[in-house]
Short mmCIF file of N, CA and C in Angstrom, two decimals:
data_model
loop_
_atom_site.label_atom_id
_atom_site.label_comp_id
_atom_site.label_asym_id
_atom_site.label_seq_id
_atom_site.Cartn_x
_atom_site.Cartn_y
_atom_site.Cartn_z
N HIS A 1 0.81 -1.18 -0.01
CA HIS A 1 0.00 -0.02 0.00
C HIS A 1 0.86 1.25 -0.02
N TYR A 2 1.86 1.29 0.93
CA TYR A 2 2.75 2.44 1.01
C TYR A 2 3.45 2.68 -0.36
N ASN A 3 3.84 1.61 -0.97
CA ASN A 3 4.52 1.73 -2.29
C ASN A 3 3.59 2.25 -3.38
N VAL A 4 2.32 1.94 -3.27
CA VAL A 4 1.35 2.48 -4.27
C VAL A 4 1.17 3.94 -4.09
N VAL A 5 1.12 4.40 -2.83
CA VAL A 5 1.06 5.86 -2.56
C VAL A 5 2.31 6.52 -3.14
N SER A 6 3.43 5.92 -2.90
CA SER A 6 4.68 6.46 -3.39
C SER A 6 4.70 6.56 -4.93
N ALA A 7 4.18 5.52 -5.56
CA ALA A 7 4.10 5.51 -7.05
C ALA A 7 3.15 6.59 -7.54
N PHE A 8 2.06 6.78 -6.85
CA PHE A 8 1.11 7.85 -7.18
C PHE A 8 1.81 9.21 -7.16
N ILE A 9 2.42 9.53 -6.08
CA ILE A 9 3.11 10.85 -5.90
C ILE A 9 4.23 11.01 -6.91
N LYS A 10 5.04 9.96 -7.04
CA LYS A 10 6.20 10.06 -7.99
C LYS A 10 5.74 10.14 -9.44
N SER A 11 4.59 9.58 -9.79
CA SER A 11 4.06 9.68 -11.13
C SER A 11 3.62 11.10 -11.42
N MET A 12 2.97 11.74 -10.44
CA MET A 12 2.59 13.16 -10.63
C MET A 12 3.85 14.04 -10.72
N ARG A 13 4.79 13.78 -9.86
CA ARG A 13 6.07 14.54 -9.83
C ARG A 13 6.81 14.38 -11.18
N GLY A 14 6.72 13.18 -11.73
CA GLY A 14 7.37 12.89 -12.99
C GLY A 14 6.60 13.31 -14.21
N SER A 15 5.45 13.98 -13.98
CA SER A 15 4.59 14.49 -15.08
C SER A 15 4.04 13.39 -15.99
N ASP A 16 3.66 12.29 -15.39
CA ASP A 16 3.06 11.17 -16.15
C ASP A 16 1.61 11.03 -15.73
N PRO A 17 0.67 11.70 -16.42
CA PRO A 17 -0.69 11.62 -16.04
C PRO A 17 -1.32 10.26 -16.13
N ASP A 18 -0.89 9.45 -17.10
CA ASP A 18 -1.39 8.09 -17.25
C ASP A 18 -1.12 7.24 -16.04
N ALA A 19 0.19 7.27 -15.60
CA ALA A 19 0.55 6.49 -14.44
C ALA A 19 -0.15 7.06 -13.21
N ALA A 20 -0.17 8.38 -13.08
CA ALA A 20 -0.76 9.00 -11.89
C ALA A 20 -2.23 8.60 -11.68
N VAL A 21 -3.02 8.62 -12.78
CA VAL A 21 -4.46 8.28 -12.68
C VAL A 21 -4.58 6.78 -12.42
N TYR A 22 -3.70 5.96 -13.00
CA TYR A 22 -3.74 4.53 -12.75
C TYR A 22 -3.53 4.25 -11.22
N TRP A 23 -2.42 4.86 -10.65
CA TRP A 23 -2.13 4.59 -9.24
C TRP A 23 -3.21 5.22 -8.34
N LEU A 24 -3.77 6.33 -8.74
CA LEU A 24 -4.87 6.94 -7.99
C LEU A 24 -6.06 5.95 -7.88
N MET A 25 -6.41 5.37 -9.03
CA MET A 25 -7.54 4.44 -9.03
C MET A 25 -7.21 3.15 -8.33
N ARG A 26 -5.94 2.71 -8.36
CA ARG A 26 -5.54 1.56 -7.58
C ARG A 26 -5.82 1.78 -6.10
N LEU A 27 -5.43 2.99 -5.66
CA LEU A 27 -5.60 3.34 -4.23
C LEU A 27 -7.12 3.43 -3.89
N VAL A 28 -7.92 4.07 -4.75
CA VAL A 28 -9.31 4.18 -4.47
C VAL A 28 -9.96 2.80 -4.46
N GLU A 29 -9.67 1.97 -5.42
CA GLU A 29 -10.23 0.63 -5.51
C GLU A 29 -9.81 -0.27 -4.34
N ALA A 30 -8.62 0.05 -3.74
CA ALA A 30 -8.18 -0.74 -2.60
C ALA A 30 -8.80 -0.27 -1.30
N GLY A 31 -9.57 0.84 -1.38
CA GLY A 31 -10.27 1.33 -0.19
C GLY A 31 -9.61 2.51 0.48
N GLU A 32 -8.54 3.09 -0.15
CA GLU A 32 -7.95 4.26 0.45
C GLU A 32 -8.94 5.39 0.57
N ASP A 33 -8.85 6.15 1.65
CA ASP A 33 -9.76 7.29 1.87
C ASP A 33 -9.39 8.38 0.84
N PRO A 34 -10.35 8.77 0.01
CA PRO A 34 -10.09 9.84 -0.97
C PRO A 34 -9.66 11.15 -0.33
N LEU A 35 -10.10 11.40 0.91
CA LEU A 35 -9.72 12.63 1.59
C LEU A 35 -8.20 12.60 1.91
N PHE A 36 -7.65 11.40 2.18
CA PHE A 36 -6.22 11.28 2.38
C PHE A 36 -5.46 11.61 1.07
N LEU A 37 -6.01 11.11 -0.04
CA LEU A 37 -5.39 11.37 -1.32
C LEU A 37 -5.46 12.84 -1.69
N LEU A 38 -6.58 13.46 -1.38
CA LEU A 38 -6.68 14.91 -1.65
C LEU A 38 -5.75 15.69 -0.75
N ARG A 39 -5.57 15.27 0.48
CA ARG A 39 -4.60 15.94 1.36
C ARG A 39 -3.21 15.83 0.80
N ARG A 40 -2.87 14.67 0.29
CA ARG A 40 -1.51 14.48 -0.32
C ARG A 40 -1.38 15.38 -1.57
N MET A 41 -2.47 15.56 -2.32
CA MET A 41 -2.39 16.39 -3.53
C MET A 41 -2.34 17.92 -3.15
N ILE A 42 -2.97 18.28 -2.03
CA ILE A 42 -2.84 19.67 -1.59
C ILE A 42 -1.41 19.98 -1.19
N ILE A 43 -0.75 19.06 -0.47
CA ILE A 43 0.68 19.19 -0.16
C ILE A 43 1.45 19.28 -1.43
N PHE A 44 1.21 18.40 -2.39
CA PHE A 44 1.91 18.33 -3.63
C PHE A 44 1.84 19.66 -4.41
N ALA A 45 0.62 20.25 -4.36
CA ALA A 45 0.43 21.49 -5.11
C ALA A 45 1.39 22.60 -4.68
N SER A 46 1.75 22.66 -3.41
CA SER A 46 2.74 23.63 -2.97
C SER A 46 4.15 23.10 -2.96
N GLU A 47 4.31 21.87 -2.55
CA GLU A 47 5.65 21.28 -2.46
C GLU A 47 6.32 21.04 -3.80
N ASP A 48 5.54 20.52 -4.74
CA ASP A 48 6.12 20.11 -6.00
C ASP A 48 5.79 21.00 -7.20
N VAL A 49 4.72 21.74 -7.12
CA VAL A 49 4.32 22.66 -8.24
C VAL A 49 4.64 24.10 -7.83
N GLY A 50 4.17 24.51 -6.66
CA GLY A 50 4.46 25.84 -6.13
C GLY A 50 4.09 26.95 -7.13
N ASN A 51 4.94 27.96 -7.22
CA ASN A 51 4.66 29.11 -8.04
C ASN A 51 4.95 28.85 -9.53
N ALA A 52 5.36 27.66 -9.86
CA ALA A 52 5.46 27.36 -11.30
C ALA A 52 4.10 27.33 -11.92
N ASP A 53 3.08 27.00 -11.10
CA ASP A 53 1.67 27.15 -11.52
C ASP A 53 0.84 27.37 -10.24
N PRO A 54 0.71 28.67 -9.82
CA PRO A 54 -0.01 28.95 -8.59
C PRO A 54 -1.44 28.53 -8.60
N ARG A 55 -2.01 28.28 -9.74
CA ARG A 55 -3.40 27.81 -9.82
C ARG A 55 -3.56 26.37 -9.31
N ALA A 56 -2.49 25.62 -9.25
CA ALA A 56 -2.54 24.21 -8.81
C ALA A 56 -3.16 24.08 -7.41
N LEU A 57 -2.79 24.96 -6.52
CA LEU A 57 -3.34 24.88 -5.16
C LEU A 57 -4.85 25.17 -5.18
N VAL A 58 -5.25 26.12 -6.03
CA VAL A 58 -6.67 26.47 -6.12
C VAL A 58 -7.44 25.25 -6.70
N VAL A 59 -6.90 24.66 -7.72
CA VAL A 59 -7.54 23.51 -8.36
C VAL A 59 -7.73 22.39 -7.35
N VAL A 60 -6.71 22.11 -6.58
CA VAL A 60 -6.78 20.94 -5.63
C VAL A 60 -7.69 21.28 -4.45
N THR A 61 -7.60 22.49 -3.93
CA THR A 61 -8.49 22.80 -2.78
C THR A 61 -9.95 22.84 -3.25
N SER A 62 -10.15 23.27 -4.50
CA SER A 62 -11.53 23.24 -5.05
C SER A 62 -12.00 21.81 -5.24
N ALA A 63 -11.09 20.94 -5.71
CA ALA A 63 -11.43 19.52 -5.83
C ALA A 63 -11.74 18.89 -4.47
N ASP A 64 -11.01 19.30 -3.46
CA ASP A 64 -11.28 18.80 -2.10
C ASP A 64 -12.67 19.23 -1.65
N ALA A 65 -13.01 20.51 -1.86
CA ALA A 65 -14.35 20.99 -1.48
C ALA A 65 -15.43 20.32 -2.26
N ALA A 66 -15.22 20.11 -3.60
CA ALA A 66 -16.22 19.45 -4.45
C ALA A 66 -16.38 18.01 -3.99
N PHE A 67 -15.27 17.32 -3.71
CA PHE A 67 -15.40 15.94 -3.26
C PHE A 67 -16.17 15.85 -1.96
N ARG A 68 -15.94 16.75 -1.05
CA ARG A 68 -16.65 16.71 0.21
C ARG A 68 -18.17 16.97 -0.03
N ARG A 69 -18.48 17.75 -1.01
CA ARG A 69 -19.89 18.02 -1.29
C ARG A 69 -20.53 16.87 -2.03
N LEU A 70 -19.81 16.22 -2.94
CA LEU A 70 -20.39 15.17 -3.79
C LEU A 70 -20.32 13.81 -3.19
N GLY A 71 -19.24 13.48 -2.53
CA GLY A 71 -19.07 12.08 -2.08
C GLY A 71 -18.79 11.19 -3.26
N MET A 72 -18.87 9.89 -2.98
CA MET A 72 -18.61 8.91 -4.03
C MET A 72 -19.94 8.47 -4.65
N PRO A 73 -20.02 8.10 -5.87
CA PRO A 73 -18.94 7.97 -6.82
C PRO A 73 -18.59 9.24 -7.64
N GLU A 74 -19.52 10.26 -7.59
CA GLU A 74 -19.33 11.45 -8.39
C GLU A 74 -18.06 12.21 -8.03
N GLY A 75 -17.63 12.08 -6.76
CA GLY A 75 -16.41 12.74 -6.33
C GLY A 75 -15.18 12.29 -7.03
N LEU A 76 -15.26 11.15 -7.77
CA LEU A 76 -14.10 10.73 -8.57
C LEU A 76 -13.74 11.75 -9.64
N TYR A 77 -14.70 12.52 -10.12
CA TYR A 77 -14.39 13.51 -11.15
C TYR A 77 -13.48 14.60 -10.61
N PRO A 78 -13.77 15.31 -9.50
CA PRO A 78 -12.85 16.31 -9.05
C PRO A 78 -11.51 15.72 -8.54
N LEU A 79 -11.61 14.49 -7.98
CA LEU A 79 -10.39 13.82 -7.51
C LEU A 79 -9.45 13.56 -8.68
N THR A 80 -9.98 13.04 -9.78
CA THR A 80 -9.18 12.75 -10.94
C THR A 80 -8.77 14.05 -11.66
N HIS A 81 -9.63 15.04 -11.68
CA HIS A 81 -9.32 16.33 -12.27
C HIS A 81 -8.06 16.91 -11.62
N ALA A 82 -8.02 16.90 -10.29
CA ALA A 82 -6.86 17.41 -9.59
C ALA A 82 -5.63 16.61 -9.89
N CYS A 83 -5.73 15.31 -9.86
CA CYS A 83 -4.58 14.40 -10.12
C CYS A 83 -4.01 14.72 -11.51
N LEU A 84 -4.83 14.83 -12.50
CA LEU A 84 -4.33 15.06 -13.88
C LEU A 84 -3.77 16.47 -14.00
N TYR A 85 -4.37 17.47 -13.36
CA TYR A 85 -3.86 18.82 -13.43
C TYR A 85 -2.45 18.89 -12.81
N LEU A 86 -2.30 18.30 -11.64
CA LEU A 86 -0.97 18.27 -10.98
C LEU A 86 0.06 17.53 -11.81
N SER A 87 -0.38 16.48 -12.47
CA SER A 87 0.56 15.66 -13.27
C SER A 87 1.15 16.44 -14.42
N VAL A 88 0.38 17.31 -15.06
CA VAL A 88 0.87 18.01 -16.21
C VAL A 88 1.34 19.43 -15.93
N ALA A 89 1.18 19.88 -14.68
CA ALA A 89 1.65 21.21 -14.26
C ALA A 89 3.15 21.28 -14.27
N PRO A 90 3.73 22.48 -14.57
CA PRO A 90 5.15 22.61 -14.39
C PRO A 90 5.50 22.46 -12.92
N LYS A 91 6.74 22.04 -12.63
CA LYS A 91 7.08 21.77 -11.26
C LYS A 91 8.19 22.71 -10.77
N SER A 92 8.14 23.00 -9.47
CA SER A 92 9.17 23.80 -8.79
C SER A 92 9.17 23.45 -7.32
N GLY A 93 10.36 23.31 -6.79
CA GLY A 93 10.54 23.07 -5.37
C GLY A 93 11.00 24.33 -4.61
N ALA A 94 10.89 25.46 -5.26
CA ALA A 94 11.42 26.73 -4.67
C ALA A 94 10.71 27.11 -3.40
N VAL A 95 9.42 26.76 -3.23
CA VAL A 95 8.69 27.16 -2.03
C VAL A 95 9.31 26.49 -0.81
N GLY A 96 9.53 25.19 -0.88
CA GLY A 96 10.17 24.47 0.22
C GLY A 96 11.58 24.93 0.51
N LYS A 97 12.35 25.25 -0.53
CA LYS A 97 13.71 25.73 -0.32
C LYS A 97 13.69 27.09 0.39
N ALA A 98 12.75 27.94 0.02
CA ALA A 98 12.68 29.26 0.66
C ALA A 98 12.38 29.14 2.15
N PHE A 99 11.35 28.35 2.53
CA PHE A 99 11.06 28.29 3.96
C PHE A 99 12.10 27.51 4.75
N SER A 100 12.74 26.52 4.09
CA SER A 100 13.80 25.82 4.79
C SER A 100 15.03 26.70 5.09
N GLN A 101 15.38 27.54 4.10
CA GLN A 101 16.52 28.46 4.31
C GLN A 101 16.17 29.52 5.39
N ALA A 102 14.90 30.02 5.38
CA ALA A 102 14.50 30.97 6.39
C ALA A 102 14.54 30.30 7.80
N ARG A 103 14.09 29.08 7.90
CA ARG A 103 14.12 28.39 9.17
C ARG A 103 15.53 28.18 9.65
N GLU A 104 16.41 27.83 8.73
CA GLU A 104 17.81 27.62 9.08
C GLU A 104 18.45 28.89 9.63
N LEU A 105 18.14 30.05 8.98
CA LEU A 105 18.67 31.34 9.47
C LEU A 105 18.16 31.62 10.90
N ILE A 106 16.92 31.35 11.11
CA ILE A 106 16.30 31.66 12.43
C ILE A 106 16.95 30.70 13.50
N GLU A 107 17.13 29.43 13.16
CA GLU A 107 17.77 28.49 14.06
C GLU A 107 19.22 28.90 14.38
N ARG A 108 19.89 29.39 13.37
CA ARG A 108 21.29 29.74 13.52
C ARG A 108 21.51 31.08 14.20
N LEU A 109 20.66 32.08 13.84
CA LEU A 109 20.84 33.47 14.30
C LEU A 109 19.86 33.90 15.38
N GLY A 110 18.86 33.08 15.62
CA GLY A 110 17.82 33.47 16.59
C GLY A 110 16.84 34.48 15.97
N ALA A 111 16.02 35.02 16.85
CA ALA A 111 15.00 36.00 16.40
C ALA A 111 15.62 37.40 16.34
N LEU A 112 16.00 37.78 15.13
CA LEU A 112 16.63 39.11 14.93
C LEU A 112 15.58 40.20 15.11
N PRO A 113 16.01 41.41 15.55
CA PRO A 113 15.02 42.47 15.78
C PRO A 113 14.42 43.00 14.50
N VAL A 114 13.17 43.42 14.59
CA VAL A 114 12.46 44.05 13.47
C VAL A 114 13.07 45.45 13.30
N PRO A 115 13.51 45.83 12.07
CA PRO A 115 14.01 47.21 11.90
C PRO A 115 12.95 48.24 12.30
N LYS A 116 13.41 49.35 12.88
CA LYS A 116 12.49 50.33 13.39
C LYS A 116 11.55 50.86 12.33
N LYS A 117 12.01 51.00 11.11
CA LYS A 117 11.15 51.52 10.03
C LYS A 117 9.91 50.66 9.79
N LEU A 118 10.03 49.33 10.14
CA LEU A 118 8.92 48.38 9.91
C LEU A 118 8.03 48.23 11.12
N ARG A 119 8.39 48.82 12.22
CA ARG A 119 7.56 48.76 13.43
C ARG A 119 6.43 49.78 13.36
N ASN A 120 5.25 49.41 13.81
CA ASN A 120 4.09 50.30 13.81
C ASN A 120 4.21 51.36 14.90
N PRO A 121 4.12 52.63 14.55
CA PRO A 121 4.20 53.71 15.57
C PRO A 121 2.81 53.99 16.13
N VAL A 122 2.29 53.01 16.89
CA VAL A 122 0.89 53.11 17.33
C VAL A 122 0.74 53.87 18.67
N THR A 123 1.81 54.13 19.33
CA THR A 123 1.72 54.92 20.57
C THR A 123 2.72 56.07 20.55
N LYS A 124 2.55 57.06 21.47
CA LYS A 124 3.49 58.15 21.56
C LYS A 124 4.93 57.66 21.83
N LEU A 125 4.96 56.68 22.73
CA LEU A 125 6.27 56.11 23.07
C LEU A 125 6.92 55.47 21.85
N ALA A 126 6.15 54.71 21.12
CA ALA A 126 6.70 54.05 19.88
C ALA A 126 7.19 55.10 18.90
N ARG A 127 6.41 56.14 18.68
CA ARG A 127 6.80 57.23 17.79
C ARG A 127 8.09 57.91 18.29
N SER A 128 8.14 58.13 19.58
CA SER A 128 9.31 58.80 20.14
C SER A 128 10.59 57.95 20.01
N GLU A 129 10.38 56.67 19.92
CA GLU A 129 11.52 55.73 19.75
C GLU A 129 11.89 55.50 18.32
N GLY A 130 11.18 56.16 17.41
CA GLY A 130 11.52 56.08 15.99
C GLY A 130 10.82 55.00 15.23
N HIS A 131 9.82 54.36 15.85
CA HIS A 131 9.09 53.31 15.10
C HIS A 131 8.40 53.93 13.89
N GLY A 132 8.63 53.31 12.75
CA GLY A 132 8.02 53.81 11.50
C GLY A 132 8.82 54.84 10.80
N ASP A 133 9.85 55.39 11.42
CA ASP A 133 10.66 56.42 10.75
C ASP A 133 11.39 55.84 9.55
N GLY A 134 11.22 56.47 8.43
CA GLY A 134 11.90 56.08 7.20
C GLY A 134 11.14 55.06 6.36
N TYR A 135 9.97 54.66 6.89
CA TYR A 135 9.18 53.71 6.09
C TYR A 135 8.57 54.40 4.89
N ARG A 136 8.69 53.79 3.74
CA ARG A 136 8.15 54.37 2.50
C ARG A 136 7.07 53.38 1.99
N TYR A 137 5.88 53.93 1.63
CA TYR A 137 4.72 53.15 1.26
C TYR A 137 4.84 52.73 -0.19
N ALA A 138 4.84 51.47 -0.51
CA ALA A 138 5.07 50.92 -1.85
C ALA A 138 4.08 51.49 -2.88
N HIS A 139 2.84 51.72 -2.47
CA HIS A 139 1.82 52.21 -3.40
C HIS A 139 2.04 53.66 -3.77
N ASP A 140 2.94 54.37 -3.12
CA ASP A 140 3.30 55.75 -3.49
C ASP A 140 4.23 55.75 -4.69
N PHE A 141 4.68 54.61 -5.10
CA PHE A 141 5.67 54.56 -6.18
C PHE A 141 5.02 53.98 -7.41
N ASP A 142 5.39 54.51 -8.58
CA ASP A 142 4.76 54.07 -9.88
C ASP A 142 4.91 52.56 -10.10
N GLN A 143 6.01 51.95 -9.68
CA GLN A 143 6.27 50.53 -9.96
C GLN A 143 5.54 49.63 -8.95
N GLY A 144 4.98 50.22 -7.89
CA GLY A 144 4.31 49.43 -6.86
C GLY A 144 5.26 48.80 -5.85
N PHE A 145 6.55 49.20 -5.87
CA PHE A 145 7.50 48.74 -4.90
C PHE A 145 8.50 49.92 -4.74
N VAL A 146 9.26 49.84 -3.62
CA VAL A 146 10.25 50.91 -3.31
C VAL A 146 11.61 50.45 -3.74
N PRO A 147 12.17 51.00 -4.81
CA PRO A 147 13.52 50.62 -5.24
C PRO A 147 14.54 50.85 -4.12
N GLY A 148 15.35 49.84 -3.90
CA GLY A 148 16.42 49.97 -2.89
C GLY A 148 15.98 49.72 -1.44
N GLU A 149 14.69 49.54 -1.22
CA GLU A 149 14.20 49.32 0.14
C GLU A 149 14.55 47.91 0.61
N THR A 150 14.74 47.74 1.89
CA THR A 150 15.00 46.46 2.50
C THR A 150 14.00 46.22 3.59
N TYR A 151 13.61 44.97 3.77
CA TYR A 151 12.63 44.61 4.76
C TYR A 151 13.09 43.50 5.71
N LEU A 152 14.27 42.94 5.43
CA LEU A 152 14.81 41.90 6.30
C LEU A 152 15.46 42.56 7.51
N PRO A 153 15.71 41.83 8.59
CA PRO A 153 16.48 42.35 9.69
C PRO A 153 17.84 42.86 9.17
N ASP A 154 18.41 43.85 9.82
CA ASP A 154 19.64 44.48 9.35
C ASP A 154 20.77 43.46 9.07
N ASP A 155 20.87 42.43 9.93
CA ASP A 155 21.92 41.43 9.77
C ASP A 155 21.76 40.57 8.53
N LEU A 156 20.56 40.60 7.91
CA LEU A 156 20.27 39.72 6.77
C LEU A 156 20.12 40.46 5.46
N VAL A 157 20.32 41.81 5.46
CA VAL A 157 20.16 42.58 4.24
C VAL A 157 21.02 41.96 3.15
N GLY A 158 20.46 41.78 1.98
CA GLY A 158 21.17 41.18 0.87
C GLY A 158 20.98 39.69 0.73
N THR A 159 20.34 39.06 1.72
CA THR A 159 20.09 37.61 1.73
C THR A 159 18.94 37.30 0.79
N THR A 160 19.14 36.32 -0.06
CA THR A 160 18.05 35.87 -0.97
C THR A 160 17.56 34.49 -0.48
N LEU A 161 16.27 34.39 -0.17
CA LEU A 161 15.73 33.12 0.28
C LEU A 161 14.87 32.48 -0.79
N TYR A 162 14.18 33.25 -1.62
CA TYR A 162 13.33 32.72 -2.69
C TYR A 162 14.04 32.87 -4.01
N ALA A 163 14.33 31.73 -4.61
CA ALA A 163 14.99 31.73 -5.92
C ALA A 163 14.07 31.02 -6.88
N PRO A 164 13.25 31.79 -7.65
CA PRO A 164 12.32 31.15 -8.56
C PRO A 164 13.05 30.35 -9.66
N THR A 165 12.42 29.26 -10.07
CA THR A 165 12.95 28.48 -11.17
C THR A 165 12.58 29.12 -12.52
N SER A 166 12.93 28.49 -13.59
CA SER A 166 12.55 28.96 -14.93
C SER A 166 11.38 28.16 -15.40
N HIS A 167 10.61 27.49 -14.52
CA HIS A 167 9.53 26.65 -14.91
C HIS A 167 8.22 27.39 -14.78
N GLY A 168 7.36 27.34 -15.83
CA GLY A 168 6.04 27.87 -15.77
C GLY A 168 6.00 29.33 -15.39
N GLU A 169 5.05 29.68 -14.47
CA GLU A 169 4.86 31.07 -14.05
C GLU A 169 6.04 31.61 -13.27
N GLU A 170 6.86 30.69 -12.70
CA GLU A 170 8.05 31.16 -11.94
C GLU A 170 9.00 31.88 -12.87
N ALA A 171 9.02 31.58 -14.15
CA ALA A 171 9.92 32.30 -15.05
C ALA A 171 9.55 33.78 -15.08
N LYS A 172 8.22 34.05 -15.06
CA LYS A 172 7.77 35.45 -15.02
C LYS A 172 8.09 36.09 -13.66
N ILE A 173 7.92 35.36 -12.61
CA ILE A 173 8.24 35.86 -11.27
C ILE A 173 9.73 36.17 -11.21
N ASP A 174 10.55 35.27 -11.71
CA ASP A 174 12.00 35.45 -11.71
C ASP A 174 12.40 36.72 -12.47
N ALA A 175 11.77 36.90 -13.65
CA ALA A 175 12.09 38.12 -14.43
C ALA A 175 11.70 39.37 -13.66
N ARG A 176 10.54 39.38 -13.04
CA ARG A 176 10.07 40.54 -12.26
C ARG A 176 10.98 40.80 -11.09
N LEU A 177 11.36 39.73 -10.35
CA LEU A 177 12.29 39.94 -9.21
C LEU A 177 13.66 40.46 -9.64
N ARG A 178 14.14 39.91 -10.75
CA ARG A 178 15.44 40.41 -11.27
C ARG A 178 15.37 41.89 -11.60
N ALA A 179 14.27 42.27 -12.28
CA ALA A 179 14.09 43.68 -12.68
C ALA A 179 14.05 44.58 -11.40
N MET A 180 13.28 44.14 -10.41
CA MET A 180 13.15 44.94 -9.19
C MET A 180 14.51 45.04 -8.43
N ARG A 181 15.20 43.90 -8.42
CA ARG A 181 16.52 43.92 -7.70
C ARG A 181 17.52 44.75 -8.45
N ASN A 182 17.47 44.72 -9.79
CA ASN A 182 18.36 45.57 -10.60
C ASN A 182 18.10 47.05 -10.35
N GLN A 183 16.82 47.44 -10.26
CA GLN A 183 16.45 48.85 -9.99
C GLN A 183 16.92 49.27 -8.63
N SER A 184 17.04 48.31 -7.73
CA SER A 184 17.41 48.64 -6.38
C SER A 184 18.92 48.81 -6.17
N LYS A 185 19.68 48.53 -7.19
CA LYS A 185 21.16 48.61 -7.05
C LYS A 185 21.63 50.03 -7.36
#
């Protein structure tokens, strides 16, 4: 059973919709809970597809909601729909790499202080201590971001945690990030 689940996930990861739907049906016919399979696909949508196709998470969570509404046997349609969508979607593991690197920094360096410009000046005391000083509002800029602005703790300025791939929508995200970073130099 465990090996069939593994074959199901690896078939989607390998972009083989024929094998993925075969293993999916093997699991369903063996009595596996379709909600477990949908849970695995929700994870897959972020872990293996990520921003290469941000719609993947929407498709799978919609399939989960539809399955819960329909039940069996009609629920096989959204279940299979999600499986096939994930199988042919472009893949990226950049989401997991980004949070893993951020976690590693936190484990290694601890909880670094929030820069004063990012702190809310909600009280007289906070304002007198400089909270919010120097903060520039992104929507005041034509590009919708502040060139040269930093938002990481001071000790991490210049650190890159999210490195988009060249797969699917992430290629567009990568181009936009590069353009913004180049304007900031």
